Each structure stands twice: as C-alpha cells, then as structure tokens.
Amino acid sequence: GDSVTQMEGPVTLSEEAFLTINCTYTATGYPSLFWYVQYPGEGLQLLLKATKADDKGSNKGFEATYRKETTSFHLEKGSVQVSDSAVYFCALNTVTYKYIFGTGTRLKVLA
Amino acid sequence: GAVVSQHPSRVICKSGTSVKIECRSLDFQATTMFWYRQFPKKSLMLMATSNEGSKATYEQGVEKDKFLINHASLTLSTLTVTSAHPEDSSFYICSATRTSGRVGKGTDTQYFGPGTRLTVL
C-alpha cells in the first residue's frame, strides 16, 4: 500500500542553519505530495505542496521538489529561525482524498 | 484562506460517558470531511471519511459503533465518542476539502481544524 517515510527526529539546529528533512514515498499512480507543519498546541497547517513530477513547492523560505526518480520530497530551508520550531509532516494522496502521513519530524531551533 | 474550526478544543470526561466533537468549515462548503486521531509523538491516523448526507466510511480497525460520525450539512460534521474509556484519550483532528466531491486525483488541499484534546478519566 501507499506509504510515507520520514527521517526520525528530533532535529536540533542553531538559528540560521540549513535544514533538510528527508521524505520518501511509495505509491501507486501519481500522487500529490505535501508538507504540513504543526506548531505547539495548534493544528496542522499546509506548508507547501507539489502535484506532479519536478514541481517545486515553496512557502516561507521552505522548498521541496517532487522527485519521481527517487520517490522523494525532501524539505529544505536555507536559514532556519527559532519560530520554525515545530513538527513537520510529509504526506501524499493519490486517486482518493485520503491522505497518508509520515510519522512527523520534530524540529527544534536554538537561538 | 479556508478555516476549519473544532469545538471543544479540550474536554475531560468520566469513563462511560459520551463526548461530541464538532468540526465546522467556516467559509466554504465541504462535501467531504475527515476525522483523524493523533497519538503522542505519532502521525495522524485516519479514522473515517465523512460525506455530507451519507454514511461515513470507516478505516479498518475503527469501531463504527464507538465513533459515531454525522455529516449533517455542508459545513458541519460531528464525531461522538460513545462510552468513552481512558484508552480513547487522544488528540482528534478533523479536516475538510473544498471540492465538488468529484472522484479523481486528490490534488485539493485539506484544511485542518486545530484539534480537540480528549481526556477520559
């Protein structure tokens, strides 16, 4: 079945460091890929998405490129801030509206 | 942007009682809503898909009689945890898609509610 695998956290970085959170997927067909962020005490918010191969989603300095050849959708940010501390979820969906989520990666950014 | 609300945000109840959680799409019509459960330090687990005017579709392993879902209108879905027990304590999250309900590639964004923390004593 469809699945999403994320790197285990927590990831701890200093402010202004480069961030990469790995995400790979297994899916039949051609899924859409998403990154969601959950700040402490809040619900999930869509961070970015890509709907087809080679698409790049970007928002708030975060980027992720849909790589069909490596079945990956890694999240990157060039310079993280303390306010980026949150849990990041990679997700996919295919021919239905069901989302498959990864287990989430907790990011902690230190000042 | 699209807003989804949940009520209550936090509820504490005694074992054996029932709890109702509401999910509302505030500025759009949601043909389809989803209910998830999130365990500590774990990912979201889809419990059921709720379609307006029809019965909910439950995921394997989710008890239909325990988690009653009613999607009464295009802006409201409710989850009722019946005869709650301590093991039902969790974070319940709903989401909604602003779609026409067409069958096809699910490229439409899901908008998530802020979640409801249920604690059963």
mmCIF file of C-alpha atoms in Angstrom:
data_model
loop_
_atom_site.group_PDB
_atom_site.id
_atom_site.type_symbol
_atom_site.label_atom_id
_atom_site.label_comp_id
_atom_site.label_asym_id
_atom_site.label_seq_id
_atom_site.Cartn_x
_atom_site.Cartn_y
_atom_site.Cartn_z
ATOM 1 C CA GLY A 1 0.000 0.000 0.000
ATOM 2 C CA ASP A 2 0.887 3.651 -0.155
ATOM 3 C CA SER A 3 3.269 4.894 2.492
ATOM 4 C CA VAL A 4 5.415 7.830 3.522
ATOM 5 C CA THR A 5 8.721 7.549 5.332
ATOM 6 C CA GLN A 6 10.268 10.495 7.133
ATOM 7 C CA MET A 7 13.550 10.851 8.898
ATOM 8 C CA GLU A 8 13.245 10.368 12.610
ATOM 9 C CA GLY A 9 13.708 13.347 14.803
ATOM 10 C CA PRO A 10 14.139 15.326 16.750
ATOM 11 C CA VAL A 11 16.289 17.581 14.638
ATOM 12 C CA THR A 12 18.061 20.279 16.625
ATOM 13 C CA LEU A 13 19.692 23.172 14.783
ATOM 14 C CA SER A 14 21.125 26.535 15.606
ATOM 15 C CA GLU A 15 19.446 29.608 14.219
ATOM 16 C CA GLU A 16 20.416 30.354 10.589
ATOM 17 C CA ALA A 17 21.499 26.763 9.972
ATOM 18 C CA PHE A 18 20.480 24.866 6.840
ATOM 19 C CA LEU A 19 17.592 22.456 7.223
ATOM 20 C CA THR A 20 16.843 19.255 5.373
ATOM 21 C CA ILE A 21 14.103 16.850 6.393
ATOM 22 C CA ASN A 22 14.026 13.757 4.244
ATOM 23 C CA CYS A 23 10.807 12.249 2.955
ATOM 24 C CA THR A 24 10.374 9.313 0.607
ATOM 25 C CA TYR A 25 7.192 7.707 -0.532
ATOM 26 C CA THR A 26 5.709 4.595 -2.048
ATOM 27 C CA ALA A 27 2.560 4.972 -4.073
ATOM 28 C CA THR A 28 0.661 3.517 -6.964
ATOM 29 C CA GLY A 29 -0.070 6.020 -9.644
ATOM 30 C CA TYR A 30 0.991 9.621 -9.439
ATOM 31 C CA PRO A 31 0.467 11.109 -6.008
ATOM 32 C CA SER A 32 0.341 14.700 -4.936
ATOM 33 C CA LEU A 33 2.843 15.461 -2.194
ATOM 34 C CA PHE A 34 2.515 17.803 0.751
ATOM 35 C CA TRP A 35 4.366 19.160 3.730
ATOM 36 C CA TYR A 36 2.303 20.144 6.738
ATOM 37 C CA VAL A 37 3.562 21.907 9.861
ATOM 38 C CA GLN A 38 2.171 21.654 13.365
ATOM 39 C CA TYR A 39 3.221 24.361 15.793
ATOM 40 C CA PRO A 40 2.972 23.634 19.516
ATOM 41 C CA GLY A 41 -0.637 23.481 20.639
ATOM 42 C CA GLU A 42 -2.019 24.041 17.160
ATOM 43 C CA GLY A 43 -3.477 22.006 14.313
ATOM 44 C CA LEU A 44 -1.785 21.146 11.063
ATOM 45 C CA GLN A 45 -1.190 23.841 8.503
ATOM 46 C CA LEU A 46 -0.324 23.293 4.881
ATOM 47 C CA LEU A 47 3.230 24.468 4.289
ATOM 48 C CA LEU A 48 3.668 23.584 0.629
ATOM 49 C CA LYS A 49 2.647 21.090 -1.990
ATOM 50 C CA ALA A 50 3.558 19.688 -5.408
ATOM 51 C CA THR A 51 1.183 17.900 -7.694
ATOM 52 C CA LYS A 52 3.432 16.422 -10.374
ATOM 53 C CA ALA A 53 6.984 15.326 -11.006
ATOM 54 C CA ASP A 54 9.645 18.069 -10.973
ATOM 55 C CA ASP A 55 7.252 20.568 -9.405
ATOM 56 C CA LYS A 56 8.783 22.647 -6.644
ATOM 57 C CA GLY A 57 6.602 23.748 -3.781
ATOM 58 C CA SER A 58 7.750 26.741 -1.758
ATOM 59 C CA ASN A 59 6.490 28.865 1.096
ATOM 60 C CA LYS A 60 8.005 30.949 3.903
ATOM 61 C CA GLY A 61 11.518 30.108 2.715
ATOM 62 C CA PHE A 62 10.853 26.364 2.687
ATOM 63 C CA GLU A 63 11.163 24.378 -0.519
ATOM 64 C CA ALA A 64 10.588 20.814 -1.646
ATOM 65 C CA THR A 65 10.913 19.287 -5.111
ATOM 66 C CA TYR A 66 8.865 16.346 -6.304
ATOM 67 C CA ARG A 67 11.450 13.785 -7.458
ATOM 68 C CA LYS A 68 9.769 10.898 -9.181
ATOM 69 C CA GLU A 69 13.011 9.093 -9.984
ATOM 70 C CA THR A 70 13.980 8.901 -6.316
ATOM 71 C CA THR A 71 10.392 8.959 -4.967
ATOM 72 C CA SER A 72 11.373 11.769 -2.659
ATOM 73 C CA PHE A 73 10.060 15.121 -1.483
ATOM 74 C CA HIS A 74 12.715 16.453 0.873
ATOM 75 C CA LEU A 75 12.003 19.663 2.748
ATOM 76 C CA GLU A 76 14.713 22.326 2.804
ATOM 77 C CA LYS A 77 15.253 25.781 4.214
ATOM 78 C CA GLY A 78 18.401 27.793 3.861
ATOM 79 C CA SER A 79 18.311 29.589 7.197
ATOM 80 C CA VAL A 80 16.038 28.437 9.976
ATOM 81 C CA GLN A 81 14.652 30.635 12.726
ATOM 82 C CA VAL A 82 13.550 29.867 16.256
ATOM 83 C CA SER A 83 9.974 30.391 15.091
ATOM 84 C CA ASP A 84 10.348 27.412 12.731
ATOM 85 C CA SER A 85 10.409 25.052 15.699
ATOM 86 C CA ALA A 86 7.509 22.675 15.089
ATOM 87 C CA VAL A 87 6.641 19.201 13.884
ATOM 88 C CA TYR A 88 6.745 18.696 10.134
ATOM 89 C CA PHE A 89 4.673 16.050 8.393
ATOM 90 C CA CYS A 90 5.168 14.779 4.876
ATOM 91 C CA ALA A 91 2.012 13.445 3.219
ATOM 92 C CA LEU A 92 0.665 12.145 -0.051
ATOM 93 C CA ASN A 93 -2.603 11.395 -1.708
ATOM 94 C CA THR A 94 -3.447 9.682 -4.947
ATOM 95 C CA VAL A 95 -6.769 8.885 -6.518
ATOM 96 C CA THR A 96 -8.815 9.409 -3.414
ATOM 97 C CA TYR A 97 -8.951 12.169 -0.895
ATOM 98 C CA LYS A 98 -7.271 10.024 1.711
ATOM 99 C CA TYR A 99 -4.012 11.421 2.930
ATOM 100 C CA ILE A 100 -1.168 9.197 4.029
ATOM 101 C CA PHE A 101 1.036 10.937 6.566
ATOM 102 C CA GLY A 102 4.550 10.268 7.670
ATOM 103 C CA THR A 103 5.305 9.990 11.363
ATOM 104 C CA GLY A 104 6.403 13.592 11.629
ATOM 105 C CA THR A 105 9.794 15.143 12.356
ATOM 106 C CA ARG A 106 10.207 17.462 15.299
ATOM 107 C CA LEU A 107 12.448 20.441 14.617
ATOM 108 C CA LYS A 108 13.942 22.467 17.425
ATOM 109 C CA VAL A 109 15.834 25.626 16.554
ATOM 110 C CA LEU A 110 18.058 27.149 19.217
ATOM 111 C CA ALA A 111 18.830 30.854 19.418
ATOM 112 C CA GLY B 1 -7.681 31.159 3.462
ATOM 113 C CA ALA B 2 -10.089 28.397 4.324
ATOM 114 C CA VAL B 3 -10.828 27.997 8.009
ATOM 115 C CA VAL B 4 -11.915 24.895 9.845
ATOM 116 C CA SER B 5 -12.907 25.089 13.487
ATOM 117 C CA GLN B 6 -13.373 22.432 16.119
ATOM 118 C CA HIS B 7 -15.314 22.548 19.339
ATOM 119 C CA PRO B 8 -14.455 21.954 22.045
ATOM 120 C CA SER B 9 -10.700 22.410 21.967
ATOM 121 C CA ARG B 10 -10.282 20.400 25.120
ATOM 122 C CA VAL B 11 -12.620 18.074 27.021
ATOM 123 C CA ILE B 12 -12.261 15.954 30.100
ATOM 124 C CA CYS B 13 -14.910 13.351 30.814
ATOM 125 C CA LYS B 14 -15.565 10.382 33.029
ATOM 126 C CA SER B 15 -15.259 6.836 31.787
ATOM 127 C CA GLY B 16 -18.526 5.571 30.320
ATOM 128 C CA THR B 17 -19.845 8.912 29.153
ATOM 129 C CA SER B 18 -20.195 10.102 25.564
ATOM 130 C CA VAL B 19 -18.463 13.106 24.073
ATOM 131 C CA LYS B 20 -19.390 15.006 20.925
ATOM 132 C CA ILE B 21 -16.820 16.926 18.903
ATOM 133 C CA GLU B 22 -17.889 19.371 16.221
ATOM 134 C CA CYS B 23 -15.994 20.242 13.069
ATOM 135 C CA ARG B 24 -17.087 23.232 11.030
ATOM 136 C CA SER B 25 -15.866 24.715 7.773
ATOM 137 C CA LEU B 26 -16.348 28.424 8.372
ATOM 138 C CA ASP B 27 -16.004 29.995 4.972
ATOM 139 C CA PHE B 28 -16.508 27.201 2.467
ATOM 140 C CA GLN B 29 -18.679 24.204 1.814
ATOM 141 C CA ALA B 30 -17.048 20.882 2.489
ATOM 142 C CA THR B 31 -18.557 17.900 0.761
ATOM 143 C CA THR B 32 -16.012 15.681 2.423
ATOM 144 C CA MET B 33 -14.576 15.864 5.904
ATOM 145 C CA PHE B 34 -12.074 13.569 7.540
ATOM 146 C CA TRP B 35 -11.514 12.558 11.125
ATOM 147 C CA TYR B 36 -8.049 11.706 12.372
ATOM 148 C CA ARG B 37 -6.615 10.586 15.635
ATOM 149 C CA GLN B 38 -3.129 11.582 16.699
ATOM 150 C CA PHE B 39 -1.211 9.691 19.322
ATOM 151 C CA PRO B 40 1.663 11.314 21.209
ATOM 152 C CA LYS B 41 4.756 11.574 19.039
ATOM 153 C CA LYS B 42 2.995 9.661 16.282
ATOM 154 C CA SER B 43 1.476 10.534 12.968
ATOM 155 C CA LEU B 44 -2.146 11.123 12.196
ATOM 156 C CA MET B 45 -4.272 8.045 11.807
ATOM 157 C CA LEU B 46 -7.262 8.419 9.511
ATOM 158 C CA MET B 47 -10.351 7.156 11.293
ATOM 159 C CA ALA B 48 -13.101 7.859 8.809
ATOM 160 C CA THR B 49 -14.214 9.825 5.818
ATOM 161 C CA SER B 50 -17.420 11.753 6.240
ATOM 162 C CA ASN B 51 -19.587 12.683 3.284
ATOM 163 C CA GLU B 52 -22.490 15.069 3.594
ATOM 164 C CA GLY B 53 -25.802 13.271 3.531
ATOM 165 C CA SER B 54 -24.419 9.758 3.566
ATOM 166 C CA LYS B 55 -22.867 7.271 5.935
ATOM 167 C CA ALA B 56 -19.265 7.688 6.905
ATOM 168 C CA THR B 57 -16.629 5.338 5.594
ATOM 169 C CA TYR B 58 -14.521 3.936 8.396
ATOM 170 C CA GLU B 59 -10.950 2.734 8.157
ATOM 171 C CA GLN B 60 -10.100 -0.808 9.052
ATOM 172 C CA GLY B 61 -9.911 -1.351 12.774
ATOM 173 C CA VAL B 62 -12.035 1.666 13.709
ATOM 174 C CA GLU B 63 -15.196 0.758 15.599
ATOM 175 C CA LYS B 64 -18.212 2.289 13.894
ATOM 176 C CA ASP B 65 -20.424 1.952 16.932
ATOM 177 C CA LYS B 66 -17.912 3.615 19.174
ATOM 178 C CA PHE B 67 -17.012 6.539 16.949
ATOM 179 C CA LEU B 68 -20.257 7.853 15.518
ATOM 180 C CA ILE B 69 -19.905 10.338 12.696
ATOM 181 C CA ASN B 70 -22.658 12.533 11.360
ATOM 182 C CA HIS B 71 -22.168 14.942 8.467
ATOM 183 C CA ALA B 72 -25.433 16.819 8.707
ATOM 184 C CA SER B 73 -24.635 19.740 6.440
ATOM 185 C CA LEU B 74 -22.002 21.012 4.056
ATOM 186 C CA THR B 75 -20.324 22.883 6.884
ATOM 187 C CA LEU B 76 -20.679 20.584 9.869
ATOM 188 C CA SER B 77 -19.505 17.109 10.806
ATOM 189 C CA THR B 78 -19.641 15.656 14.307
ATOM 190 C CA LEU B 79 -17.722 12.849 15.943
ATOM 191 C CA THR B 80 -19.266 11.259 19.002
ATOM 192 C CA VAL B 81 -17.103 9.034 21.149
ATOM 193 C CA THR B 82 -19.581 6.750 22.863
ATOM 194 C CA SER B 83 -18.974 5.117 26.220
ATOM 195 C CA ALA B 84 -15.536 6.627 26.367
ATOM 196 C CA HIS B 85 -12.701 4.826 28.132
ATOM 197 C CA PRO B 86 -9.229 6.014 29.118
ATOM 198 C CA GLU B 87 -7.715 4.378 26.040
ATOM 199 C CA ASP B 88 -9.828 6.728 23.907
ATOM 200 C CA SER B 89 -7.872 9.661 25.294
ATOM 201 C CA SER B 90 -6.191 11.264 22.333
ATOM 202 C CA PHE B 91 -5.975 14.287 20.076
ATOM 203 C CA TYR B 92 -8.767 14.227 17.488
ATOM 204 C CA ILE B 93 -8.382 16.312 14.360
ATOM 205 C CA CYS B 94 -10.803 16.944 11.548
ATOM 206 C CA SER B 95 -10.091 18.236 8.093
ATOM 207 C CA ALA B 96 -12.147 19.343 5.139
ATOM 208 C CA THR B 97 -11.619 19.643 1.436
ATOM 209 C CA ARG B 98 -13.193 22.453 -0.524
ATOM 210 C CA THR B 99 -14.088 20.352 -3.512
ATOM 211 C CA SER B 100 -17.047 19.397 -5.591
ATOM 212 C CA GLY B 101 -16.686 15.848 -4.355
ATOM 213 C CA ARG B 102 -15.650 14.607 -7.758
ATOM 214 C CA VAL B 103 -13.803 11.354 -7.982
ATOM 215 C CA GLY B 104 -10.303 11.748 -9.195
ATOM 216 C CA LYS B 105 -6.836 12.761 -8.175
ATOM 217 C CA GLY B 106 -6.905 14.270 -4.753
ATOM 218 C CA THR B 107 -4.976 17.414 -5.537
ATOM 219 C CA ASP B 108 -7.181 19.631 -3.441
ATOM 220 C CA THR B 109 -5.787 20.860 -0.195
ATOM 221 C CA GLN B 110 -7.127 19.569 3.071
ATOM 222 C CA TYR B 111 -7.718 22.224 5.689
ATOM 223 C CA PHE B 112 -7.270 21.041 9.219
ATOM 224 C CA GLY B 113 -9.032 22.044 12.354
ATOM 225 C CA PRO B 114 -6.988 22.925 15.445
ATOM 226 C CA GLY B 115 -7.815 19.613 17.096
ATOM 227 C CA THR B 116 -9.645 18.500 20.234
ATOM 228 C CA ARG B 117 -7.778 17.026 23.171
ATOM 229 C CA LEU B 118 -9.933 14.350 24.821
ATOM 230 C CA THR B 119 -9.005 13.067 28.249
ATOM 231 C CA VAL B 120 -11.076 10.248 29.705
ATOM 232 C CA LEU B 121 -10.655 9.723 33.428
#
